[in-house]
JSON list of C-alpha atoms in Angstrom, two decimals:
[
{"chain": "A", "resi": 1, "resn": "MET", "atom": "CA", "xyz": [6.27, 9.11, 2.35]},
{"chain": "A", "resi": 2, "resn": "ALA", "atom": "CA", "xyz": [9.93, 9.24, 3.19]},
{"chain": "A", "resi": 3, "resn": "PRO", "atom": "CA", "xyz": [11.63, 12.19, 1.57]},
{"chain": "A", "resi": 4, "resn": "SER", "atom": "CA", "xyz": [13.70, 11.45, -1.47]},
{"chain": "A", "resi": 5, "resn": "SER", "atom": "CA", "xyz": [17.36, 10.92, -0.72]},
{"chain": "A", "resi": 6, "resn": "PRO", "atom": "CA", "xyz": [20.21, 12.86, -2.34]},
{"chain": "A", "resi": 7, "resn": "THR", "atom": "CA", "xyz": [20.73, 9.86, -4.65]},
{"chain": "A", "resi": 8, "resn": "THR", "atom": "CA", "xyz": [17.09, 9.78, -5.80]},
{"chain": "A", "resi": 9, "resn": "PRO", "atom": "CA", "xyz": [16.96, 10.96, -9.39]},
{"chain": "A", "resi": 10, "resn": "PRO", "atom": "CA", "xyz": [14.75, 14.07, -9.77]},
{"chain": "A", "resi": 11, "resn": "THR", "atom": "CA", "xyz": [12.62, 12.66, -12.56]},
{"chain": "A", "resi": 12, "resn": "PRO", "atom": "CA", "xyz": [8.95, 12.62, -13.50]},
{"chain": "A", "resi": 13, "resn": "GLU", "atom": "CA", "xyz": [8.80, 8.93, -12.49]},
{"chain": "A", "resi": 14, "resn": "VAL", "atom": "CA", "xyz": [9.92, 9.69, -8.95]},
{"chain": "A", "resi": 15, "resn": "LEU", "atom": "CA", "xyz": [7.53, 12.63, -8.64]},
{"chain": "A", "resi": 16, "resn": "ALA", "atom": "CA", "xyz": [4.70, 10.48, -9.97]},
{"chain": "A", "resi": 17, "resn": "ARG", "atom": "CA", "xyz": [5.40, 7.78, -7.39]},
{"chain": "A", "resi": 18, "resn": "ASP", "atom": "CA", "xyz": [5.29, 10.35, -4.58]},
{"chain": "A", "resi": 19, "resn": "LEU", "atom": "CA", "xyz": [2.11, 12.00, -5.91]},
{"chain": "A", "resi": 20, "resn": "ILE", "atom": "CA", "xyz": [0.39, 8.63, -6.20]},
{"chain": "A", "resi": 21, "resn": "HIS", "atom": "CA", "xyz": [1.30, 7.89, -2.58]},
{"chain": "A", "resi": 22, "resn": "GLU", "atom": "CA", "xyz": [-0.12, 11.20, -1.34]},
{"chain": "A", "resi": 23, "resn": "ALA", "atom": "CA", "xyz": [-3.22, 11.00, -3.54]},
{"chain": "A", "resi": 24, "resn": "ALA", "atom": "CA", "xyz": [-3.87, 7.53, -2.13]},
{"chain": "A", "resi": 25, "resn": "HIS", "atom": "CA", "xyz": [-4.10, 9.00, 1.37]},
{"chain": "A", "resi": 26, "resn": "ASN", "atom": "CA", "xyz": [-6.58, 11.60, 0.14]},
{"chain": "A", "resi": 27, "resn": "TRP", "atom": "CA", "xyz": [-8.70, 8.98, -1.61]},
{"chain": "A", "resi": 28, "resn": "LEU", "atom": "CA", "xyz": [-8.80, 6.70, 1.43]},
{"chain": "A", "resi": 29, "resn": "ASN", "atom": "CA", "xyz": [-9.78, 9.58, 3.72]},
{"chain": "A", "resi": 30, "resn": "ASP", "atom": "CA", "xyz": [-12.58, 10.53, 1.32]},
{"chain": "A", "resi": 31, "resn": "ALA", "atom": "CA", "xyz": [-13.75, 6.92, 0.91]},
{"chain": "A", "resi": 32, "resn": "LEU", "atom": "CA", "xyz": [-13.85, 6.33, 4.66]},
{"chain": "A", "resi": 33, "resn": "ALA", "atom": "CA", "xyz": [-15.81, 9.55, 5.15]},
{"chain": "A", "resi": 34, "resn": "ALA", "atom": "CA", "xyz": [-18.20, 8.87, 2.25]},
{"chain": "A", "resi": 35, "resn": "HIS", "atom": "CA", "xyz": [-19.04, 5.47, 3.71]},
{"chain": "A", "resi": 36, "resn": "ASP", "atom": "CA", "xyz": [-19.18, 6.81, 7.27]},
{"chain": "A", "resi": 37, "resn": "VAL", "atom": "CA", "xyz": [-16.50, 4.35, 8.41]},
{"chain": "A", "resi": 38, "resn": "SER", "atom": "CA", "xyz": [-15.29, 4.85, 11.95]},
{"chain": "A", "resi": 39, "resn": "LEU", "atom": "CA", "xyz": [-12.12, 2.95, 12.81]},
{"chain": "A", "resi": 40, "resn": "PRO", "atom": "CA", "xyz": [-11.23, 2.06, 16.39]},
{"chain": "A", "resi": 41, "resn": "ALA", "atom": "CA", "xyz": [-8.42, 4.20, 17.80]},
{"chain": "A", "resi": 42, "resn": "ASP", "atom": "CA", "xyz": [-7.35, 1.56, 20.31]},
{"chain": "A", "resi": 43, "resn": "VAL", "atom": "CA", "xyz": [-6.65, -1.24, 17.80]},
{"chain": "A", "resi": 44, "resn": "THR", "atom": "CA", "xyz": [-3.04, -1.25, 16.61]},
{"chain": "A", "resi": 45, "resn": "PHE", "atom": "CA", "xyz": [-0.88, -3.23, 14.22]},
{"chain": "A", "resi": 46, "resn": "PHE", "atom": "CA", "xyz": [2.87, -3.20, 13.74]},
{"chain": "A", "resi": 47, "resn": "SER", "atom": "CA", "xyz": [3.72, -1.03, 10.74]},
{"chain": "A", "resi": 48, "resn": "PRO", "atom": "CA", "xyz": [6.93, -2.06, 9.02]},
{"chain": "A", "resi": 49, "resn": "TRP", "atom": "CA", "xyz": [6.94, 1.29, 7.22]},
{"chain": "A", "resi": 50, "resn": "ARG", "atom": "CA", "xyz": [7.28, 3.19, 10.50]},
{"chain": "A", "resi": 51, "resn": "GLY", "atom": "CA", "xyz": [8.77, 0.43, 12.60]},
{"chain": "A", "resi": 52, "resn": "THR", "atom": "CA", "xyz": [6.19, 0.96, 15.35]},
{"chain": "A", "resi": 53, "resn": "PRO", "atom": "CA", "xyz": [2.66, -0.11, 16.26]},
{"chain": "A", "resi": 54, "resn": "ARG", "atom": "CA", "xyz": [0.12, 2.10, 14.49]},
{"chain": "A", "resi": 55, "resn": "PRO", "atom": "CA", "xyz": [-3.62, 2.56, 14.89]},
{"chain": "A", "resi": 56, "resn": "VAL", "atom": "CA", "xyz": [-5.64, 0.61, 12.32]},
{"chain": "A", "resi": 57, "resn": "TYR", "atom": "CA", "xyz": [-6.23, 3.90, 10.47]},
{"chain": "A", "resi": 58, "resn": "GLY", "atom": "CA", "xyz": [-2.49, 4.49, 9.96]},
{"chain": "A", "resi": 59, "resn": "PHE", "atom": "CA", "xyz": [-1.76, 0.84, 9.20]},
{"chain": "A", "resi": 60, "resn": "LEU", "atom": "CA", "xyz": [-4.45, 0.72, 6.49]},
{"chain": "A", "resi": 61, "resn": "HIS", "atom": "CA", "xyz": [-3.27, 4.02, 5.05]},
{"chain": "A", "resi": 62, "resn": "ALA", "atom": "CA", "xyz": [0.24, 2.60, 4.68]},
{"chain": "A", "resi": 63, "resn": "CYS", "atom": "CA", "xyz": [-0.99, -0.63, 3.11]},
{"chain": "A", "resi": 64, "resn": "TRP", "atom": "CA", "xyz": [-3.17, 1.27, 0.64]},
{"chain": "A", "resi": 65, "resn": "ALA", "atom": "CA", "xyz": [-0.71, 4.04, -0.29]},
{"chain": "A", "resi": 66, "resn": "PHE", "atom": "CA", "xyz": [2.33, 1.81, -0.65]},
{"chain": "A", "resi": 67, "resn": "SER", "atom": "CA", "xyz": [0.40, -0.81, -2.63]},
{"chain": "A", "resi": 68, "resn": "LEU", "atom": "CA", "xyz": [-0.45, 1.85, -5.20]},
{"chain": "A", "resi": 69, "resn": "THR", "atom": "CA", "xyz": [3.19, 2.97, -5.42]},
{"chain": "A", "resi": 70, "resn": "VAL", "atom": "CA", "xyz": [4.18, -0.64, -6.08]},
{"chain": "A", "resi": 71, "resn": "LEU", "atom": "CA", "xyz": [1.60, -0.99, -8.85]},
{"chain": "A", "resi": 72, "resn": "TYR", "atom": "CA", "xyz": [2.84, 2.25, -10.40]},
{"chain": "A", "resi": 73, "resn": "ALA", "atom": "CA", "xyz": [6.54, 1.40, -10.02]},
{"chain": "A", "resi": 74, "resn": "ARG", "atom": "CA", "xyz": [6.01, -1.98, -11.62]},
{"chain": "A", "resi": 75, "resn": "GLN", "atom": "CA", "xyz": [4.46, -0.33, -14.69]},
{"chain": "A", "resi": 76, "resn": "ALA", "atom": "CA", "xyz": [6.99, 2.51, -14.84]},
{"chain": "A", "resi": 77, "resn": "ARG", "atom": "CA", "xyz": [9.88, 0.07, -14.57]},
{"chain": "A", "resi": 78, "resn": "ARG", "atom": "CA", "xyz": [8.96, -1.49, -17.92]},
{"chain": "A", "resi": 79, "resn": "SER", "atom": "CA", "xyz": [10.24, 1.55, -19.80]},
{"chain": "A", "resi": 80, "resn": "ALA", "atom": "CA", "xyz": [12.75, 2.93, -17.29]},
{"chain": "A", "resi": 81, "resn": "ALA", "atom": "CA", "xyz": [16.50, 2.85, -17.69]},
{"chain": "A", "resi": 82, "resn": "GLY", "atom": "CA", "xyz": [19.59, 3.90, -15.78]},
{"chain": "A", "resi": 83, "resn": "ALA", "atom": "CA", "xyz": [19.18, 5.63, -12.43]},
{"chain": "A", "resi": 84, "resn": "VAL", "atom": "CA", "xyz": [15.38, 5.64, -12.69]},
{"chain": "A", "resi": 85, "resn": "ALA", "atom": "CA", "xyz": [15.31, 1.88, -13.23]},
{"chain": "A", "resi": 86, "resn": "SER", "atom": "CA", "xyz": [17.63, 1.37, -10.25]},
{"chain": "A", "resi": 87, "resn": "PHE", "atom": "CA", "xyz": [15.47, 3.63, -8.10]},
{"chain": "A", "resi": 88, "resn": "LEU", "atom": "CA", "xyz": [12.26, 1.81, -9.04]},
{"chain": "A", "resi": 89, "resn": "ASP", "atom": "CA", "xyz": [13.91, -1.58, -8.49]},
{"chain": "A", "resi": 90, "resn": "ALA", "atom": "CA", "xyz": [15.04, -0.50, -5.02]},
{"chain": "A", "resi": 91, "resn": "HIS", "atom": "CA", "xyz": [11.55, 0.75, -4.19]},
{"chain": "A", "resi": 92, "resn": "LEU", "atom": "CA", "xyz": [9.96, -2.50, -5.33]},
{"chain": "A", "resi": 93, "resn": "HIS", "atom": "CA", "xyz": [12.46, -4.57, -3.36]},
{"chain": "A", "resi": 94, "resn": "GLN", "atom": "CA", "xyz": [11.95, -2.49, -0.21]},
{"chain": "A", "resi": 95, "resn": "GLN", "atom": "CA", "xyz": [8.16, -2.74, -0.46]},
{"chain": "A", "resi": 96, "resn": "GLU", "atom": "CA", "xyz": [8.32, -6.49, -0.95]},
{"chain": "A", "resi": 97, "resn": "GLY", "atom": "CA", "xyz": [9.93, -6.77, 2.49]},
{"chain": "A", "resi": 98, "resn": "GLN", "atom": "CA", "xyz": [7.54, -4.29, 4.07]},
{"chain": "A", "resi": 99, "resn": "PHE", "atom": "CA", "xyz": [4.46, -6.10, 2.78]},
{"chain": "A", "resi": 100, "resn": "ALA", "atom": "CA", "xyz": [5.86, -9.47, 3.83]},
{"chain": "A", "resi": 101, "resn": "SER", "atom": "CA", "xyz": [5.89, -8.11, 7.40]},
{"chain": "A", "resi": 102, "resn": "ALA", "atom": "CA", "xyz": [2.43, -6.55, 7.16]},
{"chain": "A", "resi": 103, "resn": "LEU", "atom": "CA", "xyz": [0.38, -9.25, 5.46]},
{"chain": "A", "resi": 104, "resn": "ASP", "atom": "CA", "xyz": [-0.29, -11.32, 8.58]},
{"chain": "A", "resi": 105, "resn": "SER", "atom": "CA", "xyz": [-2.18, -8.37, 10.09]},
{"chain": "A", "resi": 106, "resn": "LEU", "atom": "CA", "xyz": [-3.98, -7.12, 7.02]},
{"chain": "A", "resi": 107, "resn": "ALA", "atom": "CA", "xyz": [-7.10, -9.31, 7.20]},
{"chain": "A", "resi": 108, "resn": "GLU", "atom": "CA", "xyz": [-7.68, -8.37, 10.84]},
{"chain": "A", "resi": 109, "resn": "ALA", "atom": "CA", "xyz": [-7.12, -4.68, 10.09]},
{"chain": "A", "resi": 110, "resn": "LEU", "atom": "CA", "xyz": [-9.52, -4.81, 7.15]},
{"chain": "A", "resi": 111, "resn": "SER", "atom": "CA", "xyz": [-12.16, -6.44, 9.35]},
{"chain": "A", "resi": 112, "resn": "CYS", "atom": "CA", "xyz": [-12.41, -3.07, 11.12]},
{"chain": "A", "resi": 113, "resn": "VAL", "atom": "CA", "xyz": [-13.64, -1.43, 7.90]},
{"chain": "A", "resi": 114, "resn": "SER", "atom": "CA", "xyz": [-17.44, -1.65, 7.79]},
{"chain": "A", "resi": 115, "resn": "ALA", "atom": "CA", "xyz": [-17.80, -0.62, 4.13]},
{"chain": "A", "resi": 116, "resn": "ASP", "atom": "CA", "xyz": [-17.42, -3.56, 1.74]},
{"chain": "A", "resi": 117, "resn": "ALA", "atom": "CA", "xyz": [-16.43, -1.31, -1.17]},
{"chain": "A", "resi": 118, "resn": "VAL", "atom": "CA", "xyz": [-13.51, 0.25, 0.73]},
{"chain": "A", "resi": 119, "resn": "ARG", "atom": "CA", "xyz": [-12.40, -3.00, 2.33]},
{"chain": "A", "resi": 120, "resn": "ASP", "atom": "CA", "xyz": [-12.47, -4.81, -1.02]},
{"chain": "A", "resi": 121, "resn": "ARG", "atom": "CA", "xyz": [-10.62, -2.05, -2.88]},
{"chain": "A", "resi": 122, "resn": "VAL", "atom": "CA", "xyz": [-7.78, -1.98, -0.31]},
{"chain": "A", "resi": 123, "resn": "SER", "atom": "CA", "xyz": [-7.62, -5.77, -0.22]},
{"chain": "A", "resi": 124, "resn": "ARG", "atom": "CA", "xyz": [-7.44, -6.03, -4.03]},
{"chain": "A", "resi": 125, "resn": "ALA", "atom": "CA", "xyz": [-4.74, -3.35, -4.32]},
{"chain": "A", "resi": 126, "resn": "VAL", "atom": "CA", "xyz": [-2.55, -4.99, -1.71]},
{"chain": "A", "resi": 127, "resn": "GLY", "atom": "CA", "xyz": [-3.14, -8.39, -3.27]},
{"chain": "A", "resi": 128, "resn": "GLU", "atom": "CA", "xyz": [-2.07, -7.11, -6.68]},
{"chain": "A", "resi": 129, "resn": "ALA", "atom": "CA", "xyz": [0.94, -5.32, -5.22]},
{"chain": "A", "resi": 130, "resn": "VAL", "atom": "CA", "xyz": [2.33, -8.37, -3.49]},
{"chain": "A", "resi": 131, "resn": "GLU", "atom": "CA", "xyz": [1.20, -11.01, -5.94]},
{"chain": "A", "resi": 132, "resn": "SER", "atom": "CA", "xyz": [3.69, -12.93, -8.04]},
{"chain": "A", "resi": 133, "resn": "ALA", "atom": "CA", "xyz": [3.50, -16.27, -9.76]},
{"chain": "A", "resi": 134, "resn": "SER", "atom": "CA", "xyz": [5.24, -18.04, -6.87]},
{"chain": "A", "resi": 135, "resn": "THR", "atom": "CA", "xyz": [3.18, -16.46, -4.09]},
{"chain": "A", "resi": 136, "resn": "ARG", "atom": "CA", "xyz": [-0.28, -16.09, -5.63]},
{"chain": "A", "resi": 137, "resn": "GLY", "atom": "CA", "xyz": [-2.00, -18.81, -3.60]},
{"chain": "A", "resi": 138, "resn": "ALA", "atom": "CA", "xyz": [-0.34, -18.02, -0.27]},
{"chain": "A", "resi": 139, "resn": "ILE", "atom": "CA", "xyz": [-1.16, -14.33, -0.48]},
{"chain": "A", "resi": 140, "resn": "ARG", "atom": "CA", "xyz": [-4.77, -14.87, -1.54]},
{"chain": "A", "resi": 141, "resn": "ALA", "atom": "CA", "xyz": [-5.20, -17.18, 1.47]},
{"chain": "A", "resi": 142, "resn": "LEU", "atom": "CA", "xyz": [-4.13, -14.36, 3.82]},
{"chain": "A", "resi": 143, "resn": "LEU", "atom": "CA", "xyz": [-6.52, -11.76, 2.41]},
{"chain": "A", "resi": 144, "resn": "PRO", "atom": "CA", "xyz": [-10.20, -11.63, 3.27]},
{"chain": "A", "resi": 145, "resn": "PRO", "atom": "CA", "xyz": [-12.52, -12.79, 0.48]},
{"chain": "A", "resi": 146, "resn": "PRO", "atom": "CA", "xyz": [-14.25, -10.06, -1.50]},
{"chain": "A", "resi": 147, "resn": "ALA", "atom": "CA", "xyz": [-17.82, -9.26, -0.54]},
{"chain": "A", "resi": 148, "resn": "PRO", "atom": "CA", "xyz": [-20.45, -10.94, -2.75]}
]
């Protein structure tokens, strides 16, 4: 996660967002290992978070971790005010653009994940993070269907 800037308020909400991001990486690593998922190292996707092509492993990590920060920020924003509200709004706006750039590649990246449970969990989190009333149908069409 990008380090907080000098204008980022040092608040519990900001720390929570960063901890959720890092915990998401830990969870995904554990889930991939628990399901013995091996991702191809030679398959890459453009990552808007880094601005470069990334192996499927890194691309999925970004999609997963940032989707959880969006879900958290959306909830935290409901009771935030002042600088915290501005910070969360900026984060949500930035992630909206990042996900708009990543969605076209997500279904293909998720097809590399052999474990239905992991693939479905990442797909659902990203879907919830980017979903809004105006985009619900378009986003669902881009994501792979959940396993039966």
